[in-house]
Coordinates of C-alpha atoms and ligand atoms in Angstrom, one line a residue:
X1 CA -0.8 -105.4 81.7
X2 CA -2.4 -107.9 84.0
X3 CA -5.7 -109.4 83.2
X4 CA -7.4 -106.8 85.4
X5 CA -5.8 -104.1 83.4
X6 CA -3.3 -102.7 85.8
X7 CA 0.1 -102.0 84.2
X8 CA 3.1 -104.0 85.5
X9 CA 6.3 -102.1 85.2
X10 CA 9.3 -104.3 84.4
X11 CA 11.7 -101.9 82.9
X12 CA 12.8 -98.6 84.3
X13 CA 10.7 -95.6 83.5
X14 CA 11.9 -93.9 80.3
X15 CA 13.3 -97.1 78.8
X16 CA 12.3 -97.4 75.1
X17 CA 11.7 -100.6 73.3
X18 CA 11.8 -101.2 69.6
X19 CA 10.5 -104.6 68.6
X20 CA 10.3 -106.9 65.6
X21 CA 10.3 -105.5 62.1
X22 CA 10.9 -102.0 63.4
X23 CA 14.0 -102.9 65.3
X24 CA 15.3 -104.9 62.4
X25 CA 14.6 -102.2 59.9
X26 CA 16.4 -99.6 62.1
X27 CA 19.4 -101.8 62.6
X28 CA 19.7 -102.7 58.9
X29 CA 19.4 -99.0 57.9
X30 CA 22.1 -97.9 60.4
X31 CA 24.5 -100.7 59.3
X32 CA 24.0 -100.0 55.6
X33 CA 24.6 -96.3 56.2
X34 CA 28.0 -97.0 57.8
X35 CA 29.0 -99.2 54.8
X36 CA 27.8 -96.4 52.5
X37 CA 30.2 -93.9 54.2
X38 CA 33.4 -95.9 53.6
X39 CA 32.4 -97.4 50.2
X40 CA 33.7 -94.6 48.1
X41 CA 37.2 -95.0 49.6
X42 CA 37.7 -98.7 48.5
X43 CA 40.5 -99.4 46.2
X44 CA 43.3 -97.5 44.4
X45 CA 40.7 -95.2 42.7
X46 CA 38.8 -94.7 46.0
X47 CA 38.6 -91.2 47.5
X48 CA 40.0 -90.1 50.8
X49 CA 37.9 -88.6 53.7
X50 CA 38.6 -85.4 55.6
X51 CA 37.4 -85.7 59.2
X52 CA 37.1 -82.8 61.5
X53 CA 36.8 -83.6 65.2
X54 CA 35.0 -81.5 67.9
X55 CA 38.2 -79.7 68.6
X56 CA 38.7 -78.8 64.9
X57 CA 41.6 -81.2 64.4
X58 CA 41.6 -82.5 60.8
X59 CA 42.5 -86.0 59.7
X60 CA 42.7 -87.0 56.0
X61 CA 42.6 -90.7 55.5
X62 CA 41.7 -93.6 53.3
X63 CA 41.9 -96.2 56.0
X64 CA 38.4 -97.7 56.8
X65 CA 39.2 -98.3 60.5
X66 CA 40.5 -94.7 61.0
X67 CA 37.5 -93.2 59.2
X68 CA 35.1 -95.0 61.4
X69 CA 37.1 -94.4 64.6
X70 CA 37.0 -90.7 64.0
X71 CA 33.3 -90.4 63.4
X72 CA 31.3 -90.5 66.6
X73 CA 28.8 -93.3 65.9
X74 CA 26.0 -93.7 68.4
X75 CA 23.6 -96.2 66.9
X76 CA 24.2 -99.6 68.5
X77 CA 24.0 -101.6 65.3
X78 CA 26.3 -99.0 63.5
X79 CA 28.7 -99.5 66.4
X80 CA 28.9 -103.2 65.7
X81 CA 29.9 -102.5 62.1
X82 CA 32.5 -100.0 63.3
X83 CA 33.8 -102.7 65.6
X84 CA 34.5 -105.1 62.7
X85 CA 36.8 -102.6 61.1
X86 CA 38.7 -102.4 64.4
X87 CA 38.9 -106.2 64.7
X88 CA 40.1 -106.5 61.2
X89 CA 42.7 -103.8 61.8
X90 CA 44.0 -105.5 64.9
X91 CA 44.0 -109.0 63.4
X92 CA 45.4 -108.5 60.0
X93 CA 46.0 -104.7 59.6
X94 CA 44.4 -104.3 56.2
X95 CA 41.0 -104.9 54.6
X96 CA 39.1 -102.8 57.0
X97 CA 37.1 -101.0 54.3
X98 CA 36.4 -104.3 52.5
X99 CA 35.1 -105.9 55.7
X100 CA 32.6 -103.0 56.3
X101 CA 31.5 -102.9 52.6
X102 CA 30.9 -106.7 52.6
X103 CA 29.0 -106.5 55.9
X104 CA 26.8 -103.8 54.5
X105 CA 26.2 -105.8 51.3
X106 CA 25.3 -108.9 53.4
X107 CA 22.8 -107.0 55.4
X108 CA 21.3 -105.4 52.3
X109 CA 20.9 -108.8 50.7
X110 CA 19.3 -110.1 53.8
X111 CA 16.8 -107.3 53.8
X112 CA 15.5 -108.4 50.5
X113 CA 15.0 -111.9 51.8
X114 CA 13.3 -110.6 55.0
X115 CA 10.9 -108.7 52.8
X116 CA 10.1 -111.9 51.0
X117 CA 9.3 -113.4 54.4
X118 CA 12.4 -115.6 54.9
X119 CA 13.0 -115.8 58.6
X120 CA 16.3 -114.2 59.8
X121 CA 17.5 -117.4 61.5
X122 CA 17.3 -119.2 58.1
X123 CA 19.3 -116.4 56.5
X124 CA 21.9 -116.5 59.3
X125 CA 22.3 -120.3 58.9
X126 CA 22.6 -119.9 55.2
X127 CA 25.2 -117.2 55.6
X128 CA 27.2 -119.3 58.0
X129 CA 27.3 -122.2 55.6
X130 CA 28.2 -119.9 52.7
X131 CA 31.0 -118.3 54.7
X132 CA 32.4 -121.8 55.6
X133 CA 32.3 -122.9 52.0
X134 CA 33.9 -119.6 50.9
X135 CA 36.8 -120.1 53.4
X136 CA 37.3 -123.7 52.1
X137 CA 37.3 -122.5 48.5
X138 CA 39.7 -119.7 49.3
X139 CA 42.1 -122.1 50.8
X140 CA 42.0 -124.2 47.6
X141 CA 42.4 -121.1 45.4
X142 CA 45.3 -119.5 47.4
X143 CA 48.9 -119.6 46.1
X144 CA 51.3 -121.0 48.7
X145 CA 54.5 -119.0 48.9
X146 CA 57.9 -119.1 50.6
X147 CA 57.5 -116.8 53.6
X148 CA 61.1 -115.6 53.3
X149 CA 60.9 -114.8 49.6
X150 CA 61.3 -111.1 49.6
X151 CA 59.8 -110.8 46.1
X152 CA 56.4 -111.8 47.3
X153 CA 56.5 -109.7 50.4
X154 CA 57.3 -106.6 48.3
X155 CA 54.4 -107.3 46.0
X156 CA 52.0 -107.7 48.9
X157 CA 53.2 -104.4 50.5
X158 CA 52.9 -102.8 47.1
X159 CA 49.2 -103.8 46.7
X160 CA 48.3 -102.5 50.2
X161 CA 49.8 -99.1 49.4
X162 CA 48.1 -98.9 46.0
X163 CA 45.0 -97.4 47.5
X164 CA 46.8 -94.9 49.7
X165 CA 48.3 -91.5 49.4
X166 CA 51.8 -93.0 49.5
X167 CA 51.2 -95.0 46.4
X168 CA 53.4 -92.8 44.2
X169 CA 56.4 -93.8 46.3
X170 CA 55.3 -97.3 46.8
X171 CA 58.2 -98.9 44.9
X172 CA 60.6 -97.6 47.5
X173 CA 58.4 -97.9 50.5
X174 CA 57.3 -101.5 49.8
X175 CA 60.9 -102.5 49.9
X176 CA 61.3 -100.8 53.3
X177 CA 58.2 -102.5 54.7
X178 CA 59.4 -105.9 53.5
X179 CA 62.9 -105.4 54.9
X180 CA 61.6 -104.1 58.2
X181 CA 59.4 -107.1 58.9
X182 CA 62.0 -109.6 57.6
X183 CA 64.6 -108.1 59.9
X184 CA 62.5 -108.9 63.0
X185 CA 60.9 -112.2 61.9
X186 CA 61.8 -115.1 64.2
X187 CA 61.8 -118.7 63.3
X188 CA 59.4 -120.6 65.6
X189 CA 59.1 -124.3 64.9
X190 CA 58.2 -124.8 61.3
X191 CA 57.0 -121.2 60.7
X192 CA 57.8 -117.6 61.5
X193 CA 56.6 -115.2 64.0
X194 CA 56.7 -111.4 63.9
X195 CA 56.4 -109.2 67.0
X196 CA 55.3 -105.8 65.7
X197 CA 56.6 -104.2 68.9
X198 CA 60.1 -104.8 67.5
X199 CA 59.4 -102.3 64.8
X200 CA 59.4 -98.8 66.2
X201 CA 57.6 -96.3 63.9
X202 CA 58.5 -92.7 64.3
X203 CA 57.2 -89.9 62.1
X204 CA 58.5 -86.5 61.3
X205 CA 57.1 -84.0 58.8
X206 CA 59.3 -81.6 56.9
X207 CA 60.7 -83.5 54.0
X208 CA 59.4 -85.8 51.3
X209 CA 58.0 -89.3 51.6
X210 CA 61.1 -90.4 49.7
X211 CA 63.2 -89.6 52.8
X212 CA 61.5 -92.3 54.8
X213 CA 64.2 -94.6 56.1
X214 CA 64.8 -97.8 58.0
X215 CA 67.3 -97.4 60.9
X216 CA 68.9 -100.5 62.4
X217 CA 68.4 -99.5 66.0
X218 CA 66.1 -97.4 68.1
X219 CA 65.4 -93.7 67.7
X220 CA 64.4 -91.6 70.7
X221 CA 62.6 -88.4 70.0
X222 CA 64.5 -86.7 72.8
X223 CA 67.7 -84.6 72.9
X224 CA 70.8 -85.0 75.0
X225 CA 69.9 -83.2 78.3
X226 CA 73.0 -81.1 78.8
X227 CA 75.0 -79.0 76.4
X228 CA 78.3 -80.1 77.9
X229 CA 77.7 -83.8 77.3
X230 CA 79.3 -85.6 74.4
X231 CA 76.9 -85.9 71.3
X232 CA 78.3 -89.2 70.2
X233 CA 79.5 -92.3 72.1
X234 CA 81.1 -95.2 70.3
X235 CA 81.0 -98.5 72.1
X236 CA 78.1 -97.4 74.3
X237 CA 77.3 -99.0 77.6
X238 CA 73.8 -97.9 78.5
X239 CA 72.3 -97.6 81.9
X240 CA 68.5 -97.9 81.7
X241 CA 66.9 -96.2 84.7
X242 CA 63.3 -95.9 85.6
X243 CA 63.8 -93.8 88.8
X244 CA 64.5 -90.1 88.7
X245 CA 68.0 -88.7 89.1
X246 CA 66.5 -86.0 91.4
X247 CA 66.0 -85.5 95.1
X248 CA 62.4 -86.5 95.7
X249 CA 60.3 -83.9 97.5
X250 CA 58.8 -85.0 100.8
X251 CA 55.1 -85.7 100.7
X252 CA 54.3 -83.5 103.7
X253 CA 55.1 -79.9 104.2
X254 CA 58.1 -79.4 106.4
X255 CA 59.3 -76.2 107.9
X256 CA 62.9 -75.7 108.7
X257 CA 64.0 -72.8 110.8
X258 CA 67.4 -71.6 109.9
X259 CA 69.3 -69.2 112.1
X260 CA 72.6 -69.1 110.4
X261 CA 73.6 -68.7 106.6
X262 CA 76.0 -71.6 107.0
X263 CA 73.1 -73.9 107.7
X264 CA 71.6 -73.1 104.3
X265 CA 74.9 -73.9 102.6
X266 CA 75.1 -77.2 104.5
X267 CA 71.6 -78.0 103.4
X268 CA 72.4 -77.3 99.7
X269 CA 75.7 -79.2 100.0
X270 CA 73.9 -82.2 101.3
X271 CA 71.6 -82.2 98.3
X272 CA 74.5 -81.7 96.0
X273 CA 76.4 -84.6 97.5
X274 CA 73.3 -86.9 97.3
X275 CA 73.0 -86.2 93.6
X276 CA 76.7 -86.6 93.1
X277 CA 76.4 -90.0 94.9
X278 CA 73.8 -91.1 92.5
X279 CA 76.0 -90.1 89.5
X280 CA 79.0 -91.9 91.1
X281 CA 77.0 -95.1 91.2
X282 CA 76.3 -94.8 87.5
X283 CA 80.0 -94.1 86.7
X284 CA 81.1 -97.0 88.9
X285 CA 79.0 -99.4 86.9
X286 CA 81.0 -98.4 83.8
X287 CA 78.1 -96.7 82.0
X288 CA 78.8 -94.0 79.4
X289 CA 75.2 -93.5 78.4
X290 CA 72.2 -92.9 80.7
X291 CA 68.6 -93.3 79.4
X292 CA 66.2 -92.3 82.1
X293 CA 62.4 -92.7 82.1
X294 CA 62.1 -89.9 84.7
X295 CA 63.7 -86.5 85.2
X296 CA 67.4 -85.7 85.7
X297 CA 68.3 -82.8 88.0
X298 CA 70.5 -80.0 86.7
X299 CA 73.2 -80.8 89.2
X300 CA 73.1 -84.5 88.3
X301 CA 73.3 -83.4 84.6
X302 CA 76.4 -81.3 85.4
X303 CA 78.2 -84.3 87.1
X304 CA 77.2 -86.6 84.3
X305 CA 78.6 -84.1 81.7
X306 CA 81.8 -83.8 83.7
X307 CA 82.2 -87.5 83.4
X308 CA 81.6 -87.5 79.7
X309 CA 78.3 -89.4 80.0
X310 CA 75.6 -88.8 77.4
X311 CA 72.2 -88.7 79.1
X312 CA 68.6 -88.6 77.9
X313 CA 65.6 -88.1 80.2
X314 CA 61.8 -88.6 80.2
X315 CA 61.9 -91.4 77.7
X316 CA 58.6 -93.2 77.1
X317 CA 58.1 -96.5 78.9
X318 CA 57.5 -98.3 75.6
X319 CA 60.8 -97.0 74.3
X320 CA 62.6 -98.2 77.5
X321 CA 61.2 -101.7 76.9
X322 CA 62.3 -101.6 73.3
X323 CA 65.8 -100.4 74.3
X324 CA 66.1 -103.1 76.9
X325 CA 65.2 -105.7 74.4
X326 CA 67.5 -104.3 71.8
X327 CA 70.6 -103.6 73.8
X328 CA 70.2 -106.5 76.3
X329 CA 70.2 -104.0 79.2
X330 CA 68.1 -104.3 82.3
X331 CA 65.8 -101.5 83.4
X332 CA 66.9 -100.6 86.9
X333 CA 64.8 -99.0 89.5
X334 CA 67.2 -98.7 92.4
X335 CA 70.6 -97.2 91.7
X336 CA 72.2 -99.4 94.4
X337 CA 71.3 -102.4 92.2
X338 CA 73.1 -101.0 89.1
X339 CA 76.1 -103.0 88.1
X340 CA 78.1 -103.7 84.9
X341 CA 76.0 -106.7 83.8
X342 CA 72.8 -104.5 83.8
X343 CA 74.2 -102.3 81.0
X344 CA 72.9 -102.5 77.5
X345 CA 75.4 -102.5 74.6
X346 CA 75.3 -100.6 71.3
X347 CA 77.9 -99.6 68.8
X348 CA 76.9 -96.0 68.6
X349 CA 74.6 -93.6 70.5
X350 CA 74.4 -90.3 68.8
X351 CA 72.3 -87.1 68.8
X352 CA 71.4 -86.1 65.3
X353 CA 69.3 -83.3 63.9
X354 CA 66.0 -84.3 62.4
X355 CA 64.4 -81.1 60.9
X356 CA 64.3 -78.6 63.8
X357 CA 64.5 -81.3 66.5
X358 CA 67.4 -83.2 67.9
X359 CA 66.9 -87.0 68.3
X360 CA 69.1 -89.6 69.8
X361 CA 69.9 -92.7 67.6
X362 CA 70.9 -95.9 69.2
X363 CA 72.5 -98.0 66.5
X364 CA 74.3 -101.4 66.2
X365 CA 72.5 -102.8 69.2
X366 CA 73.4 -106.2 70.5
X367 CA 70.1 -107.7 69.2
X368 CA 69.6 -106.8 65.5
X369 CA 65.9 -107.5 65.8
X370 CA 65.2 -103.9 66.8
X371 CA 64.6 -101.4 64.1
X372 CA 63.0 -98.1 63.6
X373 CA 61.0 -96.9 60.6
X374 CA 61.3 -93.2 60.3
X375 CA 58.4 -92.0 58.3
X376 CA 58.8 -88.7 56.6
X377 CA 56.2 -86.5 54.7
X378 CA 55.9 -82.9 53.6
X379 CA 53.3 -81.9 56.1
X380 CA 51.9 -83.3 59.4
X381 CA 48.7 -84.7 57.8
X382 CA 50.6 -86.4 55.0
X383 CA 53.0 -87.9 57.5
X384 CA 50.1 -89.1 59.7
X385 CA 48.5 -90.8 56.8
X386 CA 51.8 -92.2 55.6
X387 CA 52.3 -93.7 59.0
X388 CA 48.9 -95.3 58.9
X389 CA 49.6 -96.7 55.5
X390 CA 53.0 -98.0 56.5
X391 CA 51.3 -99.8 59.4
X392 CA 49.0 -101.5 56.9
X393 CA 51.9 -102.5 54.7
X394 CA 54.0 -103.8 57.6
X395 CA 50.9 -105.8 58.8
X396 CA 50.3 -107.4 55.4
X397 CA 53.9 -108.5 55.2
X398 CA 53.7 -109.9 58.7
X399 CA 50.5 -111.7 57.6
X400 CA 52.2 -113.5 54.7
X401 CA 55.4 -114.3 56.8
X402 CA 53.2 -115.9 59.4
X403 CA 50.6 -117.4 57.0
X404 CA 52.4 -117.9 53.7
X405 CA 49.5 -118.0 51.4
X406 CA 48.4 -115.3 49.0
X407 CA 45.5 -114.5 46.6
X408 CA 45.1 -112.1 43.7
X409 CA 43.5 -108.7 44.4
X410 CA 41.2 -106.5 42.5
X411 CA 38.1 -108.3 43.6
X412 CA 39.1 -111.5 41.6
X413 CA 38.8 -113.9 44.6
X414 CA 35.5 -112.4 45.6
X415 CA 34.2 -112.9 42.1
X416 CA 35.4 -116.5 42.0
X417 CA 34.0 -117.3 45.4
X418 CA 30.7 -115.8 44.3
X419 CA 30.7 -117.9 41.1
X420 CA 31.5 -121.1 43.0
X421 CA 29.0 -120.4 45.8
X422 CA 26.2 -119.9 43.2
X423 CA 27.1 -123.3 41.7
X424 CA 27.1 -124.9 45.1
X425 CA 23.8 -123.3 46.1
X426 CA 22.1 -125.4 43.5
X427 CA 22.9 -128.5 45.5
X428 CA 21.1 -127.1 48.6
X429 CA 17.4 -127.2 49.1
X430 CA 14.8 -124.9 50.4
X431 CA 15.2 -121.3 51.6
X432 CA 18.8 -121.8 52.6
X433 CA 19.6 -121.9 49.0
X434 CA 18.2 -118.4 48.7
X435 CA 20.5 -117.2 51.5
X436 CA 23.6 -118.7 49.9
X437 CA 22.7 -117.1 46.6
X438 CA 22.3 -113.8 48.4
X439 CA 25.7 -114.3 50.0
X440 CA 27.2 -114.8 46.6
X441 CA 25.6 -111.6 45.4
X442 CA 27.0 -109.7 48.4
X443 CA 30.6 -111.0 47.7
X444 CA 30.3 -109.3 44.3
X445 CA 30.0 -106.0 46.0
X446 CA 33.8 -105.8 46.4
X447 CA 34.7 -106.0 42.7
X448 CA 31.7 -103.9 41.8
X449 CA 32.5 -101.2 44.3
X450 CA 36.1 -101.2 43.0
X451 CA 34.7 -100.7 39.5
X452 CA 32.3 -98.0 40.5
X453 CA 35.0 -96.1 42.3
X454 CA 37.1 -96.3 39.1
X455 CA 34.2 -94.8 37.1
X456 CA 33.4 -98.1 35.4
X457 CA 29.9 -99.3 34.6
X458 CA 28.9 -101.8 37.4
X459 CA 26.5 -103.8 35.3
X460 CA 29.0 -104.3 32.4
X461 CA 31.6 -105.3 35.0
X462 CA 29.3 -107.8 36.6
X463 CA 28.4 -109.4 33.3
X464 CA 32.0 -109.6 32.2
X465 CA 33.2 -111.0 35.5
X466 CA 30.5 -113.7 35.6
X467 CA 31.2 -114.7 32.0
X468 CA 35.0 -115.0 32.6
X469 CA 34.7 -116.9 35.8
X470 CA 32.3 -119.2 34.0
X471 CA 35.1 -119.9 31.6
X472 CA 37.4 -120.8 34.4
X473 CA 39.4 -117.6 34.6
X474 CA 39.7 -117.6 38.4
X475 CA 41.8 -114.5 38.7
X476 CA 39.7 -112.3 36.5
X477 CA 39.0 -109.1 38.4
X478 CA 38.8 -105.3 38.1
X479 CA 41.9 -103.6 36.8
X480 CA 41.0 -100.2 38.2
X481 CA 44.1 -98.5 36.9
X482 CA 43.2 -99.2 33.3
X483 CA 39.4 -99.0 33.9
X484 CA 38.6 -102.5 32.6
X485 CA 38.3 -106.0 33.8
X486 CA 41.3 -108.3 33.4
X487 CA 43.5 -111.0 34.8
X488 CA 45.0 -109.5 37.9
X489 CA 47.6 -112.2 38.3
X490 CA 49.4 -110.9 35.2
X491 CA 49.1 -107.4 36.8
X492 CA 51.0 -108.8 39.8
X493 CA 48.4 -107.6 42.3
X494 CA 48.6 -109.9 45.3
X495 CA 47.1 -109.8 48.8
X496 CA 47.5 -112.0 51.9
X497 CA 45.0 -114.8 52.1
X498 CA 44.8 -114.1 55.8
X499 CA 43.2 -110.7 55.0
X500 CA 40.6 -112.2 52.7
X501 CA 39.7 -114.8 55.3
X502 CA 39.4 -112.2 58.1
X503 CA 37.2 -110.0 55.9
X504 CA 34.8 -112.9 55.3
X505 CA 34.8 -114.0 58.9
X506 CA 34.3 -110.6 60.5
X507 CA 31.7 -109.4 57.9
X508 CA 29.6 -112.5 58.3
X509 CA 29.7 -112.4 62.0
X510 CA 28.7 -108.8 62.3
X511 CA 25.9 -109.2 59.7
X512 CA 24.6 -112.3 61.5
X513 CA 24.6 -110.7 64.8
X514 CA 22.6 -107.7 63.5
X515 CA 20.1 -109.9 61.7
X516 CA 19.4 -111.9 64.8
X517 CA 18.2 -108.9 66.8
X518 CA 14.5 -108.5 67.0
X519 CA 14.2 -106.4 70.1
X520 CA 16.1 -103.3 71.1
X521 CA 15.6 -102.2 74.7
X522 CA 17.4 -99.0 75.5
X523 CA 17.6 -97.3 78.8
X524 CA 17.3 -93.6 78.9
X525 CA 20.6 -91.8 78.5
X526 CA 22.1 -90.0 81.5
X527 CA 21.8 -86.3 80.7
X528 CA 25.0 -85.3 79.1
X529 CA 26.4 -81.8 79.5
X530 CA 25.6 -79.6 76.5
X531 CA 28.3 -80.3 73.8
X532 CA 29.6 -78.0 71.2
X533 CA 27.0 -77.2 68.5
X534 CA 27.1 -79.6 65.6
X535 CA 29.5 -81.9 67.2
X536 CA 29.4 -85.3 65.4
X537 CA 26.9 -88.0 66.5
X538 CA 25.1 -90.0 63.8
X539 CA 22.3 -91.0 66.1
X540 CA 21.5 -87.4 67.0
X541 CA 19.9 -86.8 70.4
X542 CA 18.5 -89.9 71.9
X543 CA 21.0 -92.3 70.3
X544 CA 19.3 -95.2 68.6
X545 CA 16.0 -93.4 68.7
X546 CA 17.5 -91.0 66.2
X547 CA 17.4 -93.7 63.6
X548 CA 13.8 -94.6 64.3
X549 CA 10.9 -94.0 62.0
X550 CA 12.8 -94.9 58.9
X551 CA 10.5 -96.2 56.2
X552 CA 11.5 -98.7 53.6
Ligands
LIG601 N1 46.2 -102.3 41.2 C1 45.1 -102.7 41.6 N2 44.1 -103.1 40.8 C2 42.9 -103.5 41.2 N3 42.6 -103.6 42.5 C3 43.5 -103.2 43.4 C4 44.8 -102.8 43.0 N4 45.5 -102.6 44.2 C5 44.6 -102.8 45.2 N5 43.4 -103.2 44.8 C6 42.3 -103.7 45.5 O1 41.8 -102.6 46.4 C7 41.2 -103.2 47.5 C8 41.7 -102.6 48.8 O2 41.4 -101.3 48.9 P1 41.6 -100.4 50.2 O3 43.0 -100.6 50.6 O4 41.1 -99.1 49.9 O5 40.6 -101.1 51.2 P2 40.9 -102.2 52.3 O6 42.2 -102.8 52.1 O7 39.7 -103.0 52.3 O8 40.8 -101.3 53.7 P3 41.9 -100.4 54.4 O9 43.1 -100.4 53.5 O10 41.2 -99.1 54.5 O11 42.1 -101.0 55.7 C9 41.5 -104.7 47.5 O12 40.4 -105.4 47.1 C10 42.6 -104.8 46.5 O13 42.6 -106.0 45.8
LIG602 MG1 44.0 -101.6 52.1

């Protein structure tokens, strides 16, 4: 409004604004709600979630990032929490549920301070200091390990599987995860580096988790194109093509007038000889296996079969790259360029039956750093979840190989950090001290949630943990399998330090970002076409407005 009382329009008509306490309260509520959703899935005694998408597809999972990816979140603050689970997943692969639970707890603690009139910027500053202090403390607490010591890697993989559906087979699967990552680890300077792209993960339902296996080579979920081709080639020389072995159709419509049947024959003969020419170029190069990213014409298939060449078509681009890396072959676009030196080498290329499908296995490749993890499970959903859990396990092994430092699990490090932070807070002055104390409270949410999910009493657990950490038992945590507190080091529950660090960093960042917001200005949504009834959407119609009006 101007002084004369005429309104001045700055924002587009229909834009809604949500200011000060109201905006804060809505954001806090939304963030807490997201944390509440995943909370019950934390730890080995956590529950799984069944998610049904708008098309009716069902996903059953325990993975925090997957749960949040599948639900269609609309509220902007809630989206920020969902994002931290994604970041954690990309960076370290595990700890996505913990990151969200911690962010929720940090926001809940801050809410109490805001109610007591502590300004959000003071809280954010206090949180930042507390996070830095926690990271330093964590570094001192952590156990430094030898990155190539398989024993540690297996233990780490074991812990990450403990909270998943595959836990009953974790003895065998943890070995596979450690071996897979060790096989592709490369020494770089002082340390090691792992490229996860070197590990191809394929899944196939139909048999038990126990049948999950590691294959030294690449598996293509494609069959040999022609029945007359050999099904096994020893001493394979592989041509990798990304152009079709077909006569390409012209882009314009052409009309050919034919007056004589012999002309048609000539026409077809010409096509025939062009395809034969293509195959001849391949044969001349010395290749006995063709892996083509595009299609292969029936006639070309016939000529290849006649020359005892094994061919596979429509292979994914990512698989082509993996094959190229593994076999040392070059992906060729123009057949005229194909020569002997472009061919990849492998000991065996063979078509094998995997359940009702036929797959092509490329084994004994020139570069041993190419392997496939074939994940098996009784049903599609079990296999899907097993694949996600194996991803977590591979990632935690990678974390430790790249950053060889581990901590104990079961909420022990969080309890210790909380204890030490509280001690340190006493040396601070003013309201910042309050924020650091609240941060310490929030850290306890991890062991307490683990305990709660295991049916233990949270108050008793808190009291016991505080007492033990006061006596210097730094690895005292929640032994969820036995339903009591205990020293988790003796239980051999270890986690990568990198995961704990990432949880602290991403949870603190997200909480701080949300707490700093005091104004939400939202444009009106474009009118969406009517969706299916009841289809997802936490915000309901109107997005963030749907969260509005929440009282304390
Ligand atoms: N045997 C065990 N006893 C006690 N706690 C355990 C045990 N095994 C794992 N944990 C704890 O469970 C927690 C991990 O649970 P979970 O795997 O469900 O969540 P996350 O790793 O945070 O997220 P996600 O795996 O969904 O990405 C960690 O704090 C870990 O220390
Ligand atoms: Mg986990």
